[in-house]
Coordinates of C-alpha atoms and ligand atoms in Angstrom, one line a residue:
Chain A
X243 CA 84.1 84.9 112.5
X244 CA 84.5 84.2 116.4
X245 CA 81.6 84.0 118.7
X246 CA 81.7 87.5 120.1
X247 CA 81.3 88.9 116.4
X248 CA 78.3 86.7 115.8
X249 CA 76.9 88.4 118.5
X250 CA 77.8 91.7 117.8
X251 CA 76.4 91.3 114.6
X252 CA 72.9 89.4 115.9
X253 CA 72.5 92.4 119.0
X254 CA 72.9 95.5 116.1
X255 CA 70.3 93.2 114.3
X256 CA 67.8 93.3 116.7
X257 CA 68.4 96.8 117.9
X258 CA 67.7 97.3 113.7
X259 CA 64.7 95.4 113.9
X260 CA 63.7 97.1 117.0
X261 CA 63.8 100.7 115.7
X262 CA 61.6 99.2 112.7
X263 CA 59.1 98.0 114.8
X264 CA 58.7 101.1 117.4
X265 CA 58.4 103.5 113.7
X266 CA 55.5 101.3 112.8
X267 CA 54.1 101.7 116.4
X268 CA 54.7 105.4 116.5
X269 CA 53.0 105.8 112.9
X270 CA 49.8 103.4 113.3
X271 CA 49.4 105.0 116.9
X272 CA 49.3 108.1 114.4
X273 CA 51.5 110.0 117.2
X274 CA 52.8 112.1 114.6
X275 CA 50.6 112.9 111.3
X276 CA 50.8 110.2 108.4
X277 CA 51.2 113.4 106.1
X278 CA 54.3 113.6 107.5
X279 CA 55.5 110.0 109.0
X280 CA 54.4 107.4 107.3
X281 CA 55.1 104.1 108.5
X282 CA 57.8 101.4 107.7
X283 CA 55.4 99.7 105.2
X284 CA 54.1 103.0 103.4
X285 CA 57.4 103.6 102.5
X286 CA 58.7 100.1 101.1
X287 CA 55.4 100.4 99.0
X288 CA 56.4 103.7 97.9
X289 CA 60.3 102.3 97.7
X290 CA 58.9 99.6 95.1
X291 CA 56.4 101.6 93.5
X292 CA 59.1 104.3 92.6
X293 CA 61.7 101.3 91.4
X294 CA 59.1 99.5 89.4
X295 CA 58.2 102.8 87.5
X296 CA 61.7 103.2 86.7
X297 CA 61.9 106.9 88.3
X298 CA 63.9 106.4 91.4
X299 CA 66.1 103.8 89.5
X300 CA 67.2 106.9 87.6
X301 CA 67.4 109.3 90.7
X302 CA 69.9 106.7 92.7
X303 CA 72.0 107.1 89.6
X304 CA 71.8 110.3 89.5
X305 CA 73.4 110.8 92.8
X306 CA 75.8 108.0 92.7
X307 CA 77.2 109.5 89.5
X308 CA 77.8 112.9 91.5
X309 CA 79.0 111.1 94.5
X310 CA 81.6 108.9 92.2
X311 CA 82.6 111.5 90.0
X312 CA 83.2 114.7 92.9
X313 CA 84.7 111.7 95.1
X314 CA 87.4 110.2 92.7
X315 CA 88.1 113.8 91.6
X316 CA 88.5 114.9 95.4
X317 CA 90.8 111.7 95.4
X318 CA 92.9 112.0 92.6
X319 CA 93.2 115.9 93.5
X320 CA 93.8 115.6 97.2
X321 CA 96.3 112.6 96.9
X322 CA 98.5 114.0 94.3
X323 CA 98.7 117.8 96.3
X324 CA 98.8 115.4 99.6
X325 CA 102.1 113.8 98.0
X326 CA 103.4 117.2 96.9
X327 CA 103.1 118.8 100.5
X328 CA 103.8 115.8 102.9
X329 CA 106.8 115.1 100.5
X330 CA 108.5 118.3 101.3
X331 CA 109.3 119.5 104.6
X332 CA 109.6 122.9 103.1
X333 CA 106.4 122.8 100.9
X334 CA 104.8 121.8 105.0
X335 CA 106.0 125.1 106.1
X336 CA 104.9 127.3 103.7
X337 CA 101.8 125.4 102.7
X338 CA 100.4 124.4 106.2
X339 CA 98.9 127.7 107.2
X340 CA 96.9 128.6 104.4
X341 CA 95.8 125.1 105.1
X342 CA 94.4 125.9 108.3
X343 CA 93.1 129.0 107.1
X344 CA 90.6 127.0 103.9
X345 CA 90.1 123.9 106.0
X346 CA 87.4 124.9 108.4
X347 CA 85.9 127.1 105.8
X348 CA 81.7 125.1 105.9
X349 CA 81.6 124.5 101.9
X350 CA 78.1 125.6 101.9
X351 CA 79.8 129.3 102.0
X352 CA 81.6 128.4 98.9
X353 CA 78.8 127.0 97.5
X354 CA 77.3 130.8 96.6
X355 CA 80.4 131.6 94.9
X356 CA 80.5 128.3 92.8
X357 CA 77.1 128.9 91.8
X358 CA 77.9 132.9 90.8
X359 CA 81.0 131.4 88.9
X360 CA 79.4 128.6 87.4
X361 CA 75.9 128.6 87.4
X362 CA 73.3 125.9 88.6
X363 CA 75.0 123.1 86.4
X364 CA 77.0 120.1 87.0
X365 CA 80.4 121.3 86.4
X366 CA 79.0 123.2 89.6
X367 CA 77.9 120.3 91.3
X368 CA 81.3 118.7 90.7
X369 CA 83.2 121.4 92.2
X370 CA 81.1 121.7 95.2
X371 CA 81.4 118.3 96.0
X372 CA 85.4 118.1 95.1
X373 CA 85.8 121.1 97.1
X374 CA 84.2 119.6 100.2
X375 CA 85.7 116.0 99.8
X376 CA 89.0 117.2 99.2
X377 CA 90.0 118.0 102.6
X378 CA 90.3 114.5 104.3
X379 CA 91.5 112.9 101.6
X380 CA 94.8 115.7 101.3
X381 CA 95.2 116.4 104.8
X382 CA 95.4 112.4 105.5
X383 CA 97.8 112.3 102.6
X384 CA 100.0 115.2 103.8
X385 CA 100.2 113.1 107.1
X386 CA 100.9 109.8 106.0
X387 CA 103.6 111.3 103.3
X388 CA 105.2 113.5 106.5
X389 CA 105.4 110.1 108.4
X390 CA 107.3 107.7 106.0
X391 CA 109.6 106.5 108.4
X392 CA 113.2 108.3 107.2
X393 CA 115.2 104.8 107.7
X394 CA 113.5 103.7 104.6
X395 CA 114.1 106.3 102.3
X396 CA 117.8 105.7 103.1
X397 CA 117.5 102.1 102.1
X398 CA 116.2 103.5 99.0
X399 CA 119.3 105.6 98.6
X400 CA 120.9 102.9 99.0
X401 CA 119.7 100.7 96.5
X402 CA 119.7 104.2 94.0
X403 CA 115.8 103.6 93.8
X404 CA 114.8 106.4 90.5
X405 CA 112.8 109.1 92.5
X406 CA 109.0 107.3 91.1
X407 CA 110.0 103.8 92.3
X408 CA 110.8 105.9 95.9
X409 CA 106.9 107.4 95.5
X410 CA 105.4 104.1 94.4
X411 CA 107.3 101.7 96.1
X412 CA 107.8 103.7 99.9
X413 CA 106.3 106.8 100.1
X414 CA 102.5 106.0 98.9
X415 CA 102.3 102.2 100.1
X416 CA 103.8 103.9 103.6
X417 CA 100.6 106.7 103.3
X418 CA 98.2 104.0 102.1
X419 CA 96.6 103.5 105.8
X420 CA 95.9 107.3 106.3
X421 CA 94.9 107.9 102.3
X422 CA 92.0 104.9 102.9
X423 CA 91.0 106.4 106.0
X424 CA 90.8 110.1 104.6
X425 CA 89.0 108.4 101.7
X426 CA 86.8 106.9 103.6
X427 CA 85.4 109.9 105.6
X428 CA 85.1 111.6 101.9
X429 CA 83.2 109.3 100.7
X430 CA 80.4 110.6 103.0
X431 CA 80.5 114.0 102.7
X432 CA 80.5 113.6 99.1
X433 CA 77.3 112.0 99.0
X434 CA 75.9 114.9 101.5
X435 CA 77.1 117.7 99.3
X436 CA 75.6 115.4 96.5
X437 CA 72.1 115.7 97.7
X438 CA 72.7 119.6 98.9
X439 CA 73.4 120.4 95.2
X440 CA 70.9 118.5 93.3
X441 CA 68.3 120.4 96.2
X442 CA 70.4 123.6 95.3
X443 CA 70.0 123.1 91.2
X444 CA 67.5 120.8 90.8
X445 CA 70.1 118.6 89.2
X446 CA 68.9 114.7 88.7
X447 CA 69.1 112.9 91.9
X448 CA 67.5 111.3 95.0
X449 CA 68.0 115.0 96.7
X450 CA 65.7 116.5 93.8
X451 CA 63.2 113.2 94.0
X452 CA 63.5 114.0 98.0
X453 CA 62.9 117.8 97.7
X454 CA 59.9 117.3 95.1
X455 CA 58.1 115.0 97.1
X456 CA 58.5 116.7 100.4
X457 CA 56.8 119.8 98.4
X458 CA 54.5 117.8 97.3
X459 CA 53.1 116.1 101.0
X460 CA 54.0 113.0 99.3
X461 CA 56.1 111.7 102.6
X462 CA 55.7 108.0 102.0
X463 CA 58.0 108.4 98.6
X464 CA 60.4 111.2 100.6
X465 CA 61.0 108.5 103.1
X466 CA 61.8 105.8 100.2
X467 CA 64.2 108.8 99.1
X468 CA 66.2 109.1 102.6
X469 CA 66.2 105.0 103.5
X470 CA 67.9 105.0 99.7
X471 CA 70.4 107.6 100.9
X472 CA 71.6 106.0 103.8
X473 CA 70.9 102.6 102.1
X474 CA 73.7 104.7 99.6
X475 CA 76.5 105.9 102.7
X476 CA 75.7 102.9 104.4
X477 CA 76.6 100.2 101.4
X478 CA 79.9 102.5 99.9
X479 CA 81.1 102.4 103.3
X480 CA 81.0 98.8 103.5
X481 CA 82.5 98.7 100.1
X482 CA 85.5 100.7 101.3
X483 CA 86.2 98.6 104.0
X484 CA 86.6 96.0 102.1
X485 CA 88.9 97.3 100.0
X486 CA 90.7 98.2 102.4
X487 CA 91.0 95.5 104.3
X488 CA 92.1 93.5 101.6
X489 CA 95.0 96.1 100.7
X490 CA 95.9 96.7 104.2
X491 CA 96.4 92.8 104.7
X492 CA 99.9 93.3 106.2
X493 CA 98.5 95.2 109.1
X494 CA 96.0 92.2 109.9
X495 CA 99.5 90.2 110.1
X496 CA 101.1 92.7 112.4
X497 CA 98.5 92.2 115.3
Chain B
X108 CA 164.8 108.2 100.0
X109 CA 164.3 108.5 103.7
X110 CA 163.9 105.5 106.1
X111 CA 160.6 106.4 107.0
X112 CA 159.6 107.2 103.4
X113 CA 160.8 103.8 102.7
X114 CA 159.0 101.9 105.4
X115 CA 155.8 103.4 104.7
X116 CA 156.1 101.9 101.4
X117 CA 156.6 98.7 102.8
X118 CA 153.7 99.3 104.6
X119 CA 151.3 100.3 101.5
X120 CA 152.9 97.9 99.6
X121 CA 152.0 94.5 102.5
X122 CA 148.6 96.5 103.1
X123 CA 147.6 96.8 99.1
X124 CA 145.6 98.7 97.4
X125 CA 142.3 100.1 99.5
X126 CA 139.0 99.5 98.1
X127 CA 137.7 102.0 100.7
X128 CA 139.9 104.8 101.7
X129 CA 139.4 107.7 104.4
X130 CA 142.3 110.5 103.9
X131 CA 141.8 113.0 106.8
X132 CA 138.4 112.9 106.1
X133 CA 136.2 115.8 108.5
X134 CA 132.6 116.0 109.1
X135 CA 130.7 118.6 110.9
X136 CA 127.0 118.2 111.3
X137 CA 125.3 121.3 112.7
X138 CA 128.3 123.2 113.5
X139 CA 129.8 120.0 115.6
X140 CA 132.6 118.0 114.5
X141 CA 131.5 114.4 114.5
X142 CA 134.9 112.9 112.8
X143 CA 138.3 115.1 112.7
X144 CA 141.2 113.9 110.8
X145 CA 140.3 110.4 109.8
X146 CA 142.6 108.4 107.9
X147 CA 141.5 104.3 107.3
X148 CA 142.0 101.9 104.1
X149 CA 140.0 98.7 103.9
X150 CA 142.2 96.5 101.6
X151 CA 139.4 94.3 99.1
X152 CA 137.8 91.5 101.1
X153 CA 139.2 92.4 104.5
X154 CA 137.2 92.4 107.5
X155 CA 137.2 95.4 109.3
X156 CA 135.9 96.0 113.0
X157 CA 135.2 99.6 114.2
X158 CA 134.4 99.6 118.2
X159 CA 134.1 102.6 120.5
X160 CA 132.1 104.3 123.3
X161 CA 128.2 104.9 122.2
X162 CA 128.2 108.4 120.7
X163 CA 131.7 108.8 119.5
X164 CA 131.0 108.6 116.2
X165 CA 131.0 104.9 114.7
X166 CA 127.2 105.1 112.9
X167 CA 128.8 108.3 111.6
X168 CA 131.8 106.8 110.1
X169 CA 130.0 104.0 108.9
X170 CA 127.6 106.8 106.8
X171 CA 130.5 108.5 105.1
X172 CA 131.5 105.2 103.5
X173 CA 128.3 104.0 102.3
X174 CA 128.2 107.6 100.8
X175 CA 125.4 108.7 103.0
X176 CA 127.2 111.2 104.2
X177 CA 129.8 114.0 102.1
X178 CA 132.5 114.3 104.1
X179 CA 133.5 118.4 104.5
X180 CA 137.1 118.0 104.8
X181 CA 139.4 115.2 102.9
X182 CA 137.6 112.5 101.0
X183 CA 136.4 109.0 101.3
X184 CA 137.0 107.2 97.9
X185 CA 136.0 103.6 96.9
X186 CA 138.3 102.0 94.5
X187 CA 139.6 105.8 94.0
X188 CA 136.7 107.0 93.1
X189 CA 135.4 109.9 95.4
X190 CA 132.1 108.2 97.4
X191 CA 129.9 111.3 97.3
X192 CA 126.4 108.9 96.7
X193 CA 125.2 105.1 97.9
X194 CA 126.1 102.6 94.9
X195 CA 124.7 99.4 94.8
X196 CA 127.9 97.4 95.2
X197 CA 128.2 98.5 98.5
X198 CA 125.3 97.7 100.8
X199 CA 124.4 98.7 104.5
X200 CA 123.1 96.6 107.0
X201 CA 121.4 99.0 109.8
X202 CA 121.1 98.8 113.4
X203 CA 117.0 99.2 113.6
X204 CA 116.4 96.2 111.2
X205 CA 112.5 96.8 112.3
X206 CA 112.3 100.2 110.9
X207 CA 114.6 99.0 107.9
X208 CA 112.4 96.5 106.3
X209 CA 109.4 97.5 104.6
X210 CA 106.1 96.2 106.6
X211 CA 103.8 96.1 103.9
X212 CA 105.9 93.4 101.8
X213 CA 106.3 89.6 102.9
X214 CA 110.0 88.3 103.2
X215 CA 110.3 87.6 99.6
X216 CA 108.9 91.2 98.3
X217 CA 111.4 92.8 100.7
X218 CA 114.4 91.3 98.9
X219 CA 112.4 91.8 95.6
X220 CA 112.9 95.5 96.5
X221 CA 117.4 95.1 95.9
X222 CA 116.3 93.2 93.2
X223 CA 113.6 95.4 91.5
X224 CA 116.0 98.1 92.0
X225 CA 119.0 96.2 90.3
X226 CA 116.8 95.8 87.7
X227 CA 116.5 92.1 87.7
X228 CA 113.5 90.4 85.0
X229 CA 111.2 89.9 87.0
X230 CA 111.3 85.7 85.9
X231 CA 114.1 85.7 87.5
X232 CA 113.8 87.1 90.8
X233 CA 111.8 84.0 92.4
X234 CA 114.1 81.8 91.7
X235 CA 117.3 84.9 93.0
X236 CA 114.8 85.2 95.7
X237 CA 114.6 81.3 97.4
X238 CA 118.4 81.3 96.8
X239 CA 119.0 84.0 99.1
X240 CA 116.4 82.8 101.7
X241 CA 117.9 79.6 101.8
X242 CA 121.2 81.6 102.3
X243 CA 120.6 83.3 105.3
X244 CA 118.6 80.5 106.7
X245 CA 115.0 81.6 106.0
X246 CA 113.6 78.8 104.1
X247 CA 109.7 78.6 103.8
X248 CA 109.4 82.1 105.1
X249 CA 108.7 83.5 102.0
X250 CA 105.2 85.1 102.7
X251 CA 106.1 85.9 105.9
X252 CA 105.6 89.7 106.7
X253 CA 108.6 91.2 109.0
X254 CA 106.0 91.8 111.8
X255 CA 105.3 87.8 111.9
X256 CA 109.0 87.4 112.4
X257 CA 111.4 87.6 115.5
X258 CA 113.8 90.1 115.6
X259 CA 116.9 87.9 114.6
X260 CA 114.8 86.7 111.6
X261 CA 114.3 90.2 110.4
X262 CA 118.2 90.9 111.0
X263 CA 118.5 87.7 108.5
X264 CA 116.2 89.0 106.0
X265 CA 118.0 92.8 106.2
X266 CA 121.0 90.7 105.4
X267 CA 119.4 88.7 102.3
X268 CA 118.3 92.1 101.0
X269 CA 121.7 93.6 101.2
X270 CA 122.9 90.6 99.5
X271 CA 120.4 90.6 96.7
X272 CA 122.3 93.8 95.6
X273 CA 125.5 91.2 94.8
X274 CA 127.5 93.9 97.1
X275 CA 131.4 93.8 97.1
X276 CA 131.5 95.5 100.4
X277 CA 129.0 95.0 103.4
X278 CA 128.8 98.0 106.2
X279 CA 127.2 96.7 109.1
X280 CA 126.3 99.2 111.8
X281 CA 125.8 96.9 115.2
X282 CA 123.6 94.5 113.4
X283 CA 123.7 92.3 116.2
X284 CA 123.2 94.6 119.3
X285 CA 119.0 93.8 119.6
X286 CA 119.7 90.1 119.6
X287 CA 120.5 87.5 122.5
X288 CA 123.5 85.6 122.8
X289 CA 122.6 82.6 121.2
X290 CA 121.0 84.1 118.0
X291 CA 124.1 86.7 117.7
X292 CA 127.0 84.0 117.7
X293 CA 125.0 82.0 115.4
X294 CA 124.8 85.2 113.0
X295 CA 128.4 85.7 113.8
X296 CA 129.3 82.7 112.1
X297 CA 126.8 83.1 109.6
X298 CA 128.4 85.9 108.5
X299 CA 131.6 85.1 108.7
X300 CA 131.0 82.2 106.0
X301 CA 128.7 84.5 103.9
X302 CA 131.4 86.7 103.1
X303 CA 134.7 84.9 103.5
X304 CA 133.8 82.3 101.1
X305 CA 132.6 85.6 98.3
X306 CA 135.9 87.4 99.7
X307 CA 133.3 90.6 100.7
X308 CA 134.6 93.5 102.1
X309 CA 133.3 94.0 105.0
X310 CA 133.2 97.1 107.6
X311 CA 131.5 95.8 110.7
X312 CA 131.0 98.1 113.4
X313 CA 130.1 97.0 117.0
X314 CA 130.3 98.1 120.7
X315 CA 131.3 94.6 122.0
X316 CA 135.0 94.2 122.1
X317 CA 134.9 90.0 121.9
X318 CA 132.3 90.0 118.5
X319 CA 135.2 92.5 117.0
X320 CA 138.0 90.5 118.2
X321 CA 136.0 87.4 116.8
X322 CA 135.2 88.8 113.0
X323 CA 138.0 91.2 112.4
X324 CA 141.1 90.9 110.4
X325 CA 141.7 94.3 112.0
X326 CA 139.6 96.1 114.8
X327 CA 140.3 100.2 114.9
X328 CA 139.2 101.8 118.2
X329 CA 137.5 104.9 117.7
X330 CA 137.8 108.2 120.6
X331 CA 135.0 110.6 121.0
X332 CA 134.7 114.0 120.9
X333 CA 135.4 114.3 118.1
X334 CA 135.5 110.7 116.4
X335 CA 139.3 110.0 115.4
X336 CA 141.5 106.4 115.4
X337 CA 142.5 105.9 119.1
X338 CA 143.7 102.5 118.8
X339 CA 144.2 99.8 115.8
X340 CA 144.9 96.1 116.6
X341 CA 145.9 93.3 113.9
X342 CA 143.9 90.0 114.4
X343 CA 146.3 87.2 113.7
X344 CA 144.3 84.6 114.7
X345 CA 143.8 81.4 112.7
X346 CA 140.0 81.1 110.4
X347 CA 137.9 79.3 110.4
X348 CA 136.9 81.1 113.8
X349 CA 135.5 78.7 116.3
X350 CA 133.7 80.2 118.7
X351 CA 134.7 77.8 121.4
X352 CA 138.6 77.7 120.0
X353 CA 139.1 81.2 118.9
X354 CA 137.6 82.8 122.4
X355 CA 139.7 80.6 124.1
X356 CA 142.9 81.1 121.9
X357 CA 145.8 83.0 124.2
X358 CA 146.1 85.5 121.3
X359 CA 142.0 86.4 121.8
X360 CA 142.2 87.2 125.4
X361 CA 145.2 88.9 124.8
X362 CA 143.7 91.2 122.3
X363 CA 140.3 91.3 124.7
X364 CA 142.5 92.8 127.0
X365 CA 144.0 95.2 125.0
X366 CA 141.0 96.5 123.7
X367 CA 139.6 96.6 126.9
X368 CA 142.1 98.9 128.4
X369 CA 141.7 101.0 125.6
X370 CA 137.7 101.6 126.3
X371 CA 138.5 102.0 129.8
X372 CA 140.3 104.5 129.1
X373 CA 138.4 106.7 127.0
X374 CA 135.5 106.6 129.1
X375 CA 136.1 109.6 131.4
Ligands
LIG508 N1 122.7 114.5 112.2 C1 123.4 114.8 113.3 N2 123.5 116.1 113.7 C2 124.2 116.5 114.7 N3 124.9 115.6 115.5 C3 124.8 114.3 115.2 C4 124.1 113.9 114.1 N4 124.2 112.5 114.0 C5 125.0 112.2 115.1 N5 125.4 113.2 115.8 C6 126.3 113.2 116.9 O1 127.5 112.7 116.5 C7 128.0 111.9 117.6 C8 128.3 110.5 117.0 O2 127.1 109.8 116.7 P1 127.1 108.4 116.1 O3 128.0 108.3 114.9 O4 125.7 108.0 116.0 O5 127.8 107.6 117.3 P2 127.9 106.0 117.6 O6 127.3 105.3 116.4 O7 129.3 105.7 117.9 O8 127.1 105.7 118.9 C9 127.0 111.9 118.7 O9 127.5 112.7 119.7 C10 125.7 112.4 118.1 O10 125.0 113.1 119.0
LIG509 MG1 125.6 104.0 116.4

């Protein structure tokens, strides 16, 4: 790490810390209720209380479950129709407007009809959140499939490559920058449409624990809820990018 | 038998037998004719120069005998066998070398790629792998990625690749044209010792008159619109080249000339 990045890193540090401190001004001024904003140190009480009892343990595994399993699904889905449609310039045509026709549909419309089809139940919850994560991760796909630069499927042709060592050895390490980014972006709104379905059907989750406790006036524990949610985007994000740093190592090289 | 019947025996017979062949071969691409009417042979480890005006159908050529390309009239056959798909024997060496190579693999997973493909165990391939570096003049770049390397270093790597496939033939579409004049006579001669000491095939095409002069066995001038022979020259100049001897050589500037003329020519 250079010296510009160590202060990057120290200045979003302080602006963190900063934030912290003003929220524990705001609430011990009491400029806003304590029944509804507690302060910083209310809610790491509450934060440990709910760990140490073993209930919010549960709840954070709850929603990472529905995250990971609605997010791989989304992934294996969206990469493999991805392949299908940015493979073919044909399959583009044909495919592309019905595309643009489901893409900007908000999935909390489909949510009603997911529900009516499958009740309140996890094999709803999973299609929700598929449903919703899909998108980034097939339309990156589609992109990075269409943009396989032609010269090297020639070289394939020319070597008489078998048609799965052109996919695995070209076409998918070619894709792999826009598929990581497209996963990427899912990988937050399938921990959104997480939380909106356990609040939807009271499935086992931090939304749940976050909905019951915000019925309940309990703020300090619904704030423990949402700093565990974005504790939740913020760390699988980080996780991503190292994984995608480390298989994207050739484009460090390139710069 | 006729005279002329007779003589173009003679002819075959001095030329023997092609390992590539052209008879009339035609190809249209979107209702254009790119080639009309071409007739070539390329006798087994003969080095062939094509030159011609940019846009008059060399890369084109070049295609139809790797088998990229089905020609719509006549036929292009490699040891008399119609060339209707790439086989691995004969490999191609294209221009863009940049947008040849694959980025995400170091030097040594790019030539893996021939080698994967020729289904090589993979024990072996390390070992087939530092061969060929050391071949073309890229030891120690092994973990190199193409983007780390300069442009004549990728062109060497393109070349290792192609050569991982064990290739009878080599068809070169101006491999050299990106590179300054130092790198390019040093891959001239580089080449020329590659594939005269294996007895390669090679058909090299090029837009500068003195590289085709200083390779070929032959050099065929092409005419555009559409692409057919316009001119064919015999090189009967003494190898090793030099490139200090041979461009100096009577015979060469001869030759230059002709060529020359020949260009000058088509270009109105
Ligand atoms: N796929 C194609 N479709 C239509 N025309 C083409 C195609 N490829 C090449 N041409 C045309 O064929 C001619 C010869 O092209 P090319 O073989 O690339 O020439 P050269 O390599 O000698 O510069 C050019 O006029 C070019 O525009
Ligand atoms: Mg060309």
């Amino acid at each position: 790490m250079n010296r510009a990045a160590i202060l990057w890193r120290v200045a979003s540090i302080l602006v963190a810390a900063g934030f912290i401190a003003a929220w524990q001004l705001v609430a011990n001024l009491k400029l806003v209720s304590p029944v509804f904003l507690p302060g910083p140190d209310r809610a790491w009480t509450a934060l440990v209380r709910g760990f140490s009892s073993g209930d919010l343990a549960s709840k954070l595994i709850g929603t990472l479950e529905h995250m990971a399993y609605g997010w791989l699904a989304a992934s294996i889905a969206g990469i493999a129709l991805g392949a299908l449609i940015g493979s073919s310039k044909l399959m583009r045509a044909y495919v592309a407007p019905s595309l643009e026709f489901l893409r900007p549909l908000p999935v909390s419309a489909i949510i009603p009809v997911a529900i009516a089809m499958l009740g309140l139940t996890q094999g709803m919850a999973l299609f929700v959140i598929a449903f919703g994560a899909i998108w980034p991760i097939m339309l990156a796909t589609i992109h990075g499939f269409a943009a396989v630069e032609p010269r090297l499927y020639e070289v394939a042709r020319a070597l008489q490559m078998s048609r799965m060592a052109v996919i695995a050895k070209i076409a998918l390490p070619s894709a792999l920058p826009d598929i990581l980014a497209g996963m990427r972006l899912s990988l937050t709104v399938a921990l959104i449409l997480s939380v909106v379905c356990e609040i939807l059907a009271g499935l086992d989750g931090l939304g749940h624990w976050v909905l019951l406790s915000a019925r309940a006036f309990r703020s300090a524990d619904l704030f423990a809820g949402v700093i565990l949610l974005g504790a939740t985007g913020y760390l699988t994000s980080v996780a991503m990018s190292v994984v995608e740093q480390r298989l994207l190592a050739w484009q460090a090289a390139a710069r | 038998m006729s005279v002329v019947a007779r003589l173009d025996e003679a002819k075959a017979a001095r030329r023997g037998t092609p390992l590539i062949a052209f008879n009339g071969t035609t190809l249209r691409l979107g209702g254009k004719t790119i080639i009309e009417q071409l007739d070539l042979e390329v006798r087994p480890g003969e080095f062939v120069c094509i030159v011609g005006a940019s846009g008059c159908g060399k890369t084109t050529a070049l295609r139809l005998a790797a088998g990229l390309y089905r020609p719509s009239e006549g036929a292009v056959t490699f040891n008399g066998e119609p060339m209707t798909e790439p086989r691995r024997e004969v490999a191609v060496v294209f221009q863009d070398y940049g947008k040849a190579l694959l980025p995400w693999r170091t030097a040594a997973g790019n030539i893996s790629l021939a080698l994967e493909a020729s289904r090589v165990p993979s024990r072996e391939r390390n070992g087939r792998i530092d061969a060929l570096l050391r071949k073309v003049g890229l030891p120690g770049h092994a973990d190199k990625y193409p983007t780390e390397m300069s442009g004549g270093m990728q062109q060497r790597l393109q070349i290792a690749r192609c050569l991982a496939q064990e290739p009878t033939t080599l068809l070169m579409d101006e491999p050299f044209g990106a590179l300054d004049a130092m790198t390019r006579q040093g891959l001239q001669d580089e080449v020329l010792s590659l594939t005269q000491a294996s007895r390669t095939t090679v058909i090299f095409v090029t837009h500068d008159l003195d590289e085709a002069i200083y390779l070929g066995d032959r050099v065929i001038g092409l005419l555009p619109h559409p692409g057919r022979i316009g001119i064919e020259i015999d090189v009967n100049l003494p190898r090793p080249r030099d490139q200090l001897a041979t461009r100096e050589h009577p015979e060469f500037l001869r030759l230059r000339r002709q060529l020359f003329d020949f260009i000058k020519a088509t270009e109105h």
